[in-house]
Coordinates of C-alpha atoms in Angstrom, one line a residue:
M956 CA -0.7 5.8 42.6
T957 CA 0.0 2.7 40.6
T958 CA -0.2 -0.5 42.5
Y959 CA 1.8 -3.6 41.5
R960 CA 1.7 -7.3 41.7
E961 CA 4.8 -9.6 41.6
E962 CA 5.3 -12.4 39.0
S963 CA 8.4 -14.4 38.1
D964 CA 10.0 -15.7 35.0
T965 CA 13.2 -17.6 34.4
L966 CA 15.2 -14.5 35.3
G967 CA 13.4 -13.8 38.6
P968 CA 10.6 -11.7 40.1
V969 CA 9.1 -8.7 38.2
Q970 CA 6.8 -6.0 39.4
I971 CA 3.8 -5.6 37.1
P972 CA 1.0 -3.0 37.2
A973 CA -1.8 -4.7 39.2
T974 CA -4.4 -4.2 36.5
A975 CA -2.3 -5.3 33.6
L976 CA -3.1 -8.5 31.8
W977 CA 0.4 -9.1 30.6
G978 CA 3.2 -10.9 32.5
P979 CA 6.8 -10.6 33.4
Q980 CA 8.4 -11.0 29.9
T981 CA 6.1 -8.3 28.6
E982 CA 7.0 -6.0 31.5
R983 CA 10.7 -6.5 31.0
S984 CA 10.3 -5.6 27.3
R985 CA 8.2 -2.6 28.1
H986 CA 11.1 -1.1 30.0
N987 CA 14.0 -2.4 27.9
F988 CA 12.5 -1.3 24.5
P989 CA 10.4 1.9 25.0
H990 CA 11.0 3.6 21.7
G991 CA 9.3 3.9 18.4
A992 CA 5.9 2.8 17.1
L993 CA 3.8 0.1 18.8
M994 CA 3.5 -3.3 17.3
P995 CA 0.7 -3.1 14.7
V996 CA -2.6 -4.2 15.9
Q997 CA -3.0 -6.5 12.8
V998 CA 0.0 -8.5 14.0
I999 CA -1.6 -8.8 17.5
R1000 CA -4.8 -10.0 16.0
A1001 CA -3.0 -12.5 13.8
L1002 CA -1.1 -13.9 16.7
I1003 CA -4.2 -14.3 18.8
S1004 CA -5.8 -16.2 15.9
I1005 CA -2.8 -18.5 15.7
K1006 CA -3.0 -19.2 19.4
K1007 CA -6.6 -20.1 19.1
A1008 CA -6.0 -22.4 16.1
A1009 CA -3.1 -24.0 17.9
A1010 CA -5.2 -24.7 21.0
H1011 CA -7.8 -26.5 18.8
V1012 CA -5.1 -28.6 17.0
N1013 CA -3.2 -29.5 20.2
R1014 CA -6.5 -30.6 21.8
A1015 CA -7.3 -32.7 18.7
L1016 CA -3.8 -34.3 18.7
G1017 CA -4.1 -35.1 22.4
S1018 CA -1.4 -32.9 23.8
L1019 CA -3.7 -30.2 25.5
S1020 CA -6.6 -30.9 27.7
A1021 CA -10.1 -30.1 26.5
E1022 CA -10.6 -27.7 29.4
K1023 CA -7.4 -25.7 28.6
A1024 CA -8.1 -25.7 24.9
T1025 CA -11.6 -24.4 25.5
V1026 CA -10.6 -21.6 27.9
I1027 CA -7.8 -20.5 25.5
T1028 CA -10.3 -20.4 22.7
R1029 CA -12.8 -18.4 24.9
A1030 CA -10.0 -16.0 25.9
A1031 CA -8.9 -15.5 22.2
D1032 CA -12.5 -14.8 21.1
Q1033 CA -13.0 -12.3 23.9
L1034 CA -9.9 -10.4 22.8
L1035 CA -10.7 -10.6 19.1
A1036 CA -14.1 -9.1 19.8
L1037 CA -12.6 -5.9 21.2
D1038 CA -12.1 -2.8 19.0
D1039 CA -8.5 -1.9 18.2
A1040 CA -8.1 0.7 20.9
A1041 CA -9.5 -1.5 23.6
L1042 CA -7.4 -4.5 22.4
M1043 CA -4.1 -2.6 22.3
A1044 CA -4.5 -1.5 26.0
D1045 CA -2.7 -4.8 27.0
F1046 CA -0.3 -5.0 24.1
P1047 CA 2.1 -2.1 24.9
L1048 CA 5.3 -3.4 23.2
H1049 CA 7.2 -1.6 20.4
V1050 CA 8.4 -2.6 17.0
Y1051 CA 12.0 -1.9 17.9
Q1052 CA 12.6 -5.0 20.2
T1053 CA 14.1 -8.3 19.6
G1054 CA 14.3 -9.0 15.8
S1055 CA 12.3 -12.3 16.1
G1056 CA 9.3 -10.6 17.7
T1057 CA 9.7 -13.0 20.7
Q1058 CA 8.5 -10.5 23.2
T1059 CA 5.3 -9.7 21.3
N1060 CA 4.7 -13.4 21.0
M1061 CA 5.1 -13.7 24.7
N1062 CA 2.9 -10.7 25.3
V1063 CA 0.1 -12.5 23.5
N1064 CA 0.8 -15.7 25.4
E1065 CA 0.8 -13.9 28.7
V1066 CA -2.4 -11.9 28.1
L1067 CA -4.3 -15.0 26.8
A1068 CA -3.2 -16.9 30.0
H1069 CA -4.4 -14.1 32.3
V1070 CA -7.7 -13.7 30.4
A1071 CA -8.2 -17.5 30.5
F1072 CA -7.6 -17.6 34.3
G1073 CA -10.3 -15.0 34.7
L1074 CA -12.6 -17.2 32.7
D1075 CA -11.8 -20.5 34.4
A1076 CA -9.6 -20.4 37.5
D1077 CA -10.0 -24.1 38.0
H1078 CA -7.9 -24.9 34.9
P1079 CA -5.0 -22.4 35.0
V1080 CA -3.2 -21.9 31.6
L1081 CA 0.5 -21.4 31.3
P1082 CA 1.9 -18.9 28.7
N1083 CA 4.7 -21.1 27.5
D1084 CA 3.5 -24.7 28.1
D1085 CA -0.1 -24.3 27.0
V1086 CA -0.7 -21.1 24.9
N1087 CA 2.6 -21.5 23.1
Q1088 CA 2.4 -25.3 22.9
S1089 CA 4.0 -26.7 19.7
Q1090 CA 5.1 -23.3 18.7
S1091 CA 8.1 -20.9 18.8
S1092 CA 8.2 -17.2 18.3
N1093 CA 10.4 -18.0 15.3
D1094 CA 7.4 -19.6 13.5
T1095 CA 4.4 -17.8 14.9
F1096 CA 5.7 -14.3 14.3
P1097 CA 6.5 -14.8 10.6
T1098 CA 3.2 -16.6 10.2
A1099 CA 1.4 -13.6 11.7
M1100 CA 3.4 -11.3 9.4
N1101 CA 2.1 -13.0 6.3
M1102 CA -1.4 -13.1 7.6
A1103 CA -1.5 -9.5 8.6
A1104 CA 0.0 -8.4 5.2
T1105 CA -2.4 -10.5 3.2
L1106 CA -5.5 -9.2 5.1
A1107 CA -4.3 -5.6 4.8
L1108 CA -4.0 -5.8 1.0
A1109 CA -7.7 -6.5 0.5
P1110 CA -8.9 -2.9 1.3
L1111 CA -6.1 -1.5 -0.8
K1112 CA -7.1 -3.5 -3.9
T1113 CA -10.7 -2.3 -3.4
T1114 CA -9.7 1.3 -3.1
L1115 CA -7.4 1.1 -6.1
T1116 CA -10.2 -0.4 -8.1
A1117 CA -12.5 2.5 -7.1
L1118 CA -9.9 5.0 -8.4
I1119 CA -9.6 3.1 -11.7
T1120 CA -13.4 3.2 -12.0
A1121 CA -13.5 6.9 -11.3
L1122 CA -10.8 7.6 -13.9
E1123 CA -12.5 5.4 -16.5
A1124 CA -15.7 7.6 -16.1
K1125 CA -13.6 10.7 -16.8
Q1126 CA -12.0 8.9 -19.7
T1127 CA -15.4 8.3 -21.2
T1128 CA -16.6 11.9 -20.6
Y1129 CA -13.5 13.5 -22.2
W1130 CA -12.7 10.9 -24.8
R1131 CA -13.0 13.4 -27.7
T1132 CA -11.8 16.5 -25.9
V1133 CA -8.7 17.6 -27.7
K1134 CA -5.7 19.0 -25.8
I1135 CA -2.1 19.6 -26.6
G1136 CA 0.4 16.8 -25.8
R1137 CA 3.7 17.5 -24.1
T1138 CA 7.0 15.6 -24.3
H1139 CA 10.2 16.8 -22.5
L1140 CA 7.9 19.5 -21.0
Q1141 CA 7.6 21.0 -24.5
D1142 CA 4.7 21.3 -26.8
A1143 CA 4.0 18.1 -28.8
T1144 CA 1.2 16.9 -31.1
P1145 CA -2.4 16.8 -29.9
L1146 CA -4.2 14.0 -28.1
T1147 CA -7.5 13.9 -26.3
F1148 CA -7.8 14.2 -22.6
G1149 CA -9.6 10.8 -22.6
Q1150 CA -6.6 9.3 -24.3
E1151 CA -4.3 10.8 -21.7
I1152 CA -6.5 9.4 -18.9
S1153 CA -6.5 6.0 -20.5
G1154 CA -2.7 5.9 -20.0
W1155 CA -3.2 6.5 -16.3
V1156 CA -5.9 3.8 -16.1
S1157 CA -3.7 1.3 -17.8
M1158 CA -0.8 2.0 -15.4
L1159 CA -3.1 1.5 -12.4
K1160 CA -4.7 -1.7 -13.9
N1161 CA -1.2 -3.1 -14.4
D1162 CA -0.3 -2.2 -10.8
L1163 CA -3.4 -4.0 -9.5
T1164 CA -2.4 -7.0 -11.6
Y1165 CA 1.1 -7.0 -10.2
L1166 CA -0.3 -7.1 -6.7
Q1167 CA -2.7 -9.9 -7.5
Q1168 CA 0.0 -11.9 -9.2
L1169 CA 2.5 -11.5 -6.4
E1170 CA 0.2 -11.7 -3.4
P1171 CA 0.0 -15.5 -3.4
T1172 CA 3.7 -15.6 -2.2
L1173 CA 2.3 -14.3 1.2
L1174 CA -0.1 -17.3 1.6
E1175 CA 2.6 -19.7 2.6
L1176 CA 2.7 -19.9 6.5
P1177 CA 5.8 -21.3 8.2
I1178 CA 3.9 -22.4 11.3
G1179 CA 5.2 -25.7 12.6
G1180 CA 8.8 -24.9 11.8
T1181 CA 9.3 -23.9 15.5
A1182 CA 12.8 -22.8 16.4
V1183 CA 14.9 -23.3 13.3
G1184 CA 12.6 -24.9 10.8
T1185 CA 12.9 -28.5 11.8
G1186 CA 9.6 -28.6 13.7
L1187 CA 11.1 -29.7 17.0
N1188 CA 8.4 -30.1 19.7
A1189 CA 5.6 -29.8 17.1
P1190 CA 3.5 -32.9 16.2
L1191 CA 3.7 -34.1 12.7
E1192 CA 0.2 -32.9 11.6
F1193 CA 0.4 -29.6 13.6
A1194 CA 1.4 -27.3 10.7
T1195 CA -1.2 -28.5 8.2
R1196 CA -4.0 -28.5 10.7
V1197 CA -3.3 -25.1 12.1
T1198 CA -3.0 -23.7 8.6
A1199 CA -6.3 -25.2 7.6
E1200 CA -7.9 -23.6 10.7
L1201 CA -6.5 -20.2 9.9
A1202 CA -7.6 -20.5 6.2
A1203 CA -11.1 -21.4 7.4
T1204 CA -11.5 -18.6 9.9
T1205 CA -10.0 -15.9 7.7
H1206 CA -11.5 -17.1 4.4
V1207 CA -8.1 -16.8 2.8
A1208 CA -6.4 -19.7 1.0
F1209 CA -3.4 -19.9 3.4
R1210 CA -1.2 -23.0 2.9
T1211 CA 1.7 -24.6 4.7
A1212 CA 5.1 -23.3 3.6
D1213 CA 7.0 -25.3 1.1
N1214 CA 10.1 -24.9 3.1
N1215 CA 10.1 -23.7 6.7
F1216 CA 13.8 -23.0 6.7
A1217 CA 13.2 -20.3 4.1
G1218 CA 10.0 -19.2 6.0
L1219 CA 12.0 -18.4 9.1
A1220 CA 15.2 -17.1 7.6
A1221 CA 13.8 -15.0 4.7
H1222 CA 10.9 -12.7 4.0
S1223 CA 11.1 -12.7 0.2
G1224 CA 7.4 -12.7 -0.3
L1225 CA 6.9 -9.5 1.8
N1226 CA 9.8 -7.9 -0.1
V1227 CA 8.6 -8.7 -3.6
V1228 CA 5.0 -7.6 -2.8
H1229 CA 6.2 -4.4 -1.3
G1230 CA 8.1 -3.9 -4.5
A1231 CA 4.7 -3.9 -6.2
L1232 CA 3.5 -1.3 -3.7
K1233 CA 6.6 0.8 -4.6
T1234 CA 5.7 0.6 -8.3
L1235 CA 2.1 1.6 -7.5
A1236 CA 3.5 4.6 -5.5
A1237 CA 5.7 5.6 -8.4
D1238 CA 2.8 5.5 -10.9
L1239 CA 0.6 7.5 -8.5
V1240 CA 3.3 10.2 -8.2
K1241 CA 3.3 10.5 -12.0
I1242 CA -0.5 10.6 -12.3
G1243 CA -0.7 13.0 -9.4
N1244 CA 1.9 15.3 -10.8
D1245 CA 0.2 15.3 -14.2
I1246 CA -3.1 16.4 -12.7
R1247 CA -1.7 19.1 -10.4
F1248 CA 0.4 20.6 -13.1
L1249 CA -2.5 20.6 -15.6
A1250 CA -4.6 22.2 -12.9
S1251 CA -2.0 24.9 -12.1
G1252 CA -3.2 28.4 -12.2
P1253 CA -5.9 29.5 -12.5
R1254 CA -4.4 32.5 -14.4
A1255 CA -0.7 31.9 -14.5
G1256 CA -0.4 28.1 -15.0
Y1257 CA -1.5 25.5 -17.5
G1258 CA -5.1 25.9 -16.4
E1259 CA -6.4 23.0 -18.3
L1260 CA -8.1 21.3 -15.3
T1261 CA -10.1 22.5 -12.4
I1262 CA -9.8 20.6 -9.1
P1263 CA -12.4 20.8 -6.3
A1264 CA -11.9 23.4 -3.6
N1265 CA -11.8 21.3 -0.5
E1266 CA -10.4 23.8 1.9
P1267 CA -8.8 27.3 1.9
G1268 CA -5.3 27.0 0.3
S1269 CA -3.5 29.8 2.1
S1270 CA -3.5 31.6 5.4
I1271 CA -2.6 34.9 3.6
M1272 CA -3.9 34.7 0.0
P1273 CA -7.7 34.7 -0.1
G1274 CA -9.4 32.4 -2.6
K1275 CA -6.4 30.2 -3.2
V1276 CA -7.0 26.5 -4.0
N1277 CA -4.2 24.0 -3.7
P1278 CA -3.9 20.4 -4.9
T1279 CA -3.8 19.1 -1.3
Q1280 CA -5.0 15.6 -2.0
I1281 CA -2.2 15.1 -4.5
E1282 CA 0.3 16.5 -2.0
A1283 CA -0.8 14.0 0.6
L1284 CA -0.7 11.2 -2.0
T1285 CA 2.8 12.1 -3.2
M1286 CA 4.1 12.5 0.4
A1287 CA 2.7 9.0 1.2
A1288 CA 4.4 7.7 -2.0
A1289 CA 7.7 9.1 -0.8
R1290 CA 7.3 7.2 2.5
V1291 CA 6.4 4.0 0.7
M1292 CA 9.6 4.3 -1.4
G1293 CA 11.6 4.8 1.8
N1294 CA 9.9 1.8 3.4
D1295 CA 10.9 -0.3 0.4
T1296 CA 14.5 0.5 1.0
T1297 CA 14.0 -0.5 4.7
I1298 CA 12.4 -3.8 3.7
D1299 CA 15.1 -4.5 1.1
F1300 CA 17.8 -4.2 3.7
A1301 CA 15.9 -5.9 6.5
A1302 CA 15.0 -8.8 4.3
S1303 CA 18.7 -9.3 3.5
Q1304 CA 19.5 -9.9 7.2
G1305 CA 18.6 -13.6 7.4
N1306 CA 21.5 -14.7 9.5
F1307 CA 21.8 -18.5 9.3
E1308 CA 18.4 -19.9 10.4
M1309 CA 16.4 -16.7 11.1
N1310 CA 15.9 -13.2 9.9
V1311 CA 16.2 -10.8 12.9
Y1312 CA 14.5 -7.8 11.4
K1313 CA 10.9 -9.2 11.4
P1314 CA 9.1 -6.5 13.4
V1315 CA 10.4 -3.6 11.3
I1316 CA 9.6 -5.5 8.0
I1317 CA 5.9 -6.0 8.9
S1318 CA 5.6 -2.6 10.5
V1319 CA 6.7 -0.6 7.5
F1320 CA 4.9 -3.0 5.1
L1321 CA 1.6 -2.3 6.9
E1322 CA 2.3 1.4 7.1
S1323 CA 2.8 1.5 3.3
V1324 CA -0.5 -0.4 2.7
A1325 CA -2.4 1.9 5.1
L1326 CA -0.9 5.1 3.6
L1327 CA -1.7 4.0 0.0
T1328 CA -5.2 2.9 0.9
G1329 CA -6.0 6.1 2.7
T1330 CA -4.5 8.6 0.2
I1331 CA -5.8 6.8 -2.9
D1332 CA -9.3 7.0 -1.4
G1333 CA -8.8 10.7 -0.7
L1334 CA -7.7 11.3 -4.2
T1335 CA -10.7 9.4 -5.7
T1336 CA -13.4 10.9 -3.5
K1337 CA -12.1 14.4 -3.0
L1338 CA -10.4 15.1 -6.3
V1339 CA -11.0 12.8 -9.2
V1340 CA -14.7 12.6 -8.9
G1341 CA -15.0 16.4 -8.9
L1342 CA -12.3 17.0 -11.6
T1343 CA -13.5 19.1 -14.6
V1344 CA -11.9 20.2 -17.8
N1345 CA -11.5 23.8 -19.0
E1346 CA -12.2 23.1 -22.7
E1347 CA -11.7 26.7 -23.8
R1348 CA -8.2 26.8 -22.4
M1349 CA -7.4 23.4 -24.0
R1350 CA -8.6 24.7 -27.3
E1351 CA -6.6 27.9 -27.0
L1352 CA -3.4 26.0 -26.3
V1353 CA -4.0 23.6 -29.2
D1354 CA -4.7 26.5 -31.6
G1355 CA -1.6 28.3 -30.5
S1356 CA 0.7 25.3 -30.6
L1357 CA 3.4 25.1 -33.3
M1358 CA 3.6 21.3 -33.1
T1359 CA 0.4 20.7 -35.1
V1360 CA 2.8 21.5 -38.0
T1361 CA 3.7 17.8 -37.7
A1362 CA 0.6 17.0 -39.8
L1363 CA 2.1 18.9 -42.7
S1364 CA 5.3 16.8 -42.9
P1365 CA 3.9 13.9 -45.0
H1366 CA 2.6 16.5 -47.5
I1367 CA 5.4 19.1 -47.8
G1368 CA 8.3 17.4 -46.1
Y1369 CA 9.9 17.7 -42.7
H1370 CA 12.3 20.6 -43.5
Q1371 CA 9.6 22.8 -45.1
A1372 CA 7.3 22.1 -42.2
A1373 CA 10.1 23.1 -39.8
E1374 CA 10.5 26.4 -41.7
I1375 CA 6.9 27.1 -41.2
A1376 CA 7.1 26.5 -37.4
Q1377 CA 10.2 28.6 -37.1
L1378 CA 8.6 31.4 -39.1
A1379 CA 5.5 31.4 -36.9
E1380 CA 7.8 31.5 -33.8
R1381 CA 9.8 34.4 -35.2
D1382 CA 6.8 36.4 -36.3
G1383 CA 4.6 35.6 -33.3
S1384 CA 2.0 34.6 -35.8
T1385 CA -0.4 31.6 -36.0
L1386 CA 0.8 28.5 -37.7
K1387 CA -1.7 28.9 -40.4
A1388 CA -0.6 32.5 -41.2
A1389 CA 3.0 31.3 -41.4
A1390 CA 2.1 28.4 -43.6
L1391 CA 0.3 30.6 -46.1
K1392 CA 3.1 33.1 -46.0
S1393 CA 5.7 30.3 -46.8
G1394 CA 3.9 29.5 -50.0
Y1395 CA 4.2 25.7 -49.3
V1396 CA 0.5 25.4 -48.3
N1397 CA -2.8 27.0 -49.4
G1398 CA -5.6 27.6 -46.9
S1399 CA -7.8 24.8 -48.0
D1400 CA -5.0 22.2 -47.7
F1401 CA -4.0 23.6 -44.3
D1402 CA -7.5 23.2 -42.9
Q1403 CA -7.8 19.7 -44.3
W1404 CA -4.4 18.5 -43.1
V1405 CA -4.1 20.3 -39.8
D1406 CA -7.2 19.0 -38.0
P1407 CA -6.3 18.5 -34.3
L1408 CA -9.0 15.9 -33.6
K1409 CA -7.9 13.8 -36.7
M1410 CA -4.3 14.1 -35.5
T1411 CA -5.3 12.1 -32.3
N1412 CA -6.3 9.1 -34.5
I1413 CA -9.3 8.9 -32.1
D1414 CA -11.4 7.3 -34.9
R1415 CA -8.8 4.9 -36.1
K1416 CA -10.1 1.4 -36.1

């Protein structure tokens, strides 16, 4: 049987589970908003870090006693040292709550106050007056959003770089392996598989560059803006000092926002960076689809590639291998694209001095980053590294293609070359047989002009 203790807030007494570290405002929210995902742990950790930095600064500015600042710092360090599961035991609130994140901010204030009391009962700490001193949910929560987003991007960039490296290795291995090109899903002129991969590599390098170029928009922290951006109840130096503390502890070049009114009312940085995540997702879908279609078969598909057999592919068909890593990746990409629509709409809802969709913006942003990080890693380690080429099949498709006739156009003209391709298609013959039959080309010229490797321009300087 659960036992309870009673605490009060400005609305009156509240029954709280006796062992819970949270207080009355958290308990009210727990019952009023019980649906959906929990607030991401990255946001909780960021808020705790903000409270710790604020305690240091408030002490330095003379508005918080040394004893209270010390015990808040100790409480914050104790919480931050916990693993994610243990930490979240006292942060039970959901994303779908007030649009400012106020209840999560108060959850952090209340838990820190309770932990601090356990550490030093002689200097009791109040959630609002001490832990939240010089702050408002309206500036701490968007500050935590930008911090959480920035810190989450680092593993994604590392993982994306690893995929690029793995693809570059395949590009080198298969640089001169000729295959048939395809445009409009129809046969086209030859290229090498290395050249094809180089296109994928370039796309992903561009995506990484976009992220790196846009990420600095997340470094601006609106801490110190308090309720509406004016900084009411925050000392003059509070914002710059807290930001400097956060930059030092995270080793990230955070800086004070150029305009706190924008920092509270808009989340354009998160919106534009997520746009880069959506672009990355789109490129990953294209690359994933190329690989899985080229690996289709093994007997009734393109059959140009062989992918690793990571698990049985069917509950009824023995020996079947499916491109499951790509399926996971492309499903994740679909979610990221949906999340981008959510952020687009949510970011537009900056009514007057504050955006009131903050929790859902950071929740889906972090979900997108986590999904991409995980599925890119799976693609790299469980598919790309073990990817091999079926060179015999590639050669067969090149030899049987009619589009190598393109190499004849400069020598005999477009229309005559088209006649040869159409003749080969009608007769079911090889292109060379049709060319000789047409009388436009002799065997020696055909062999000299229709050289699939030369057609790739692989040796062009």
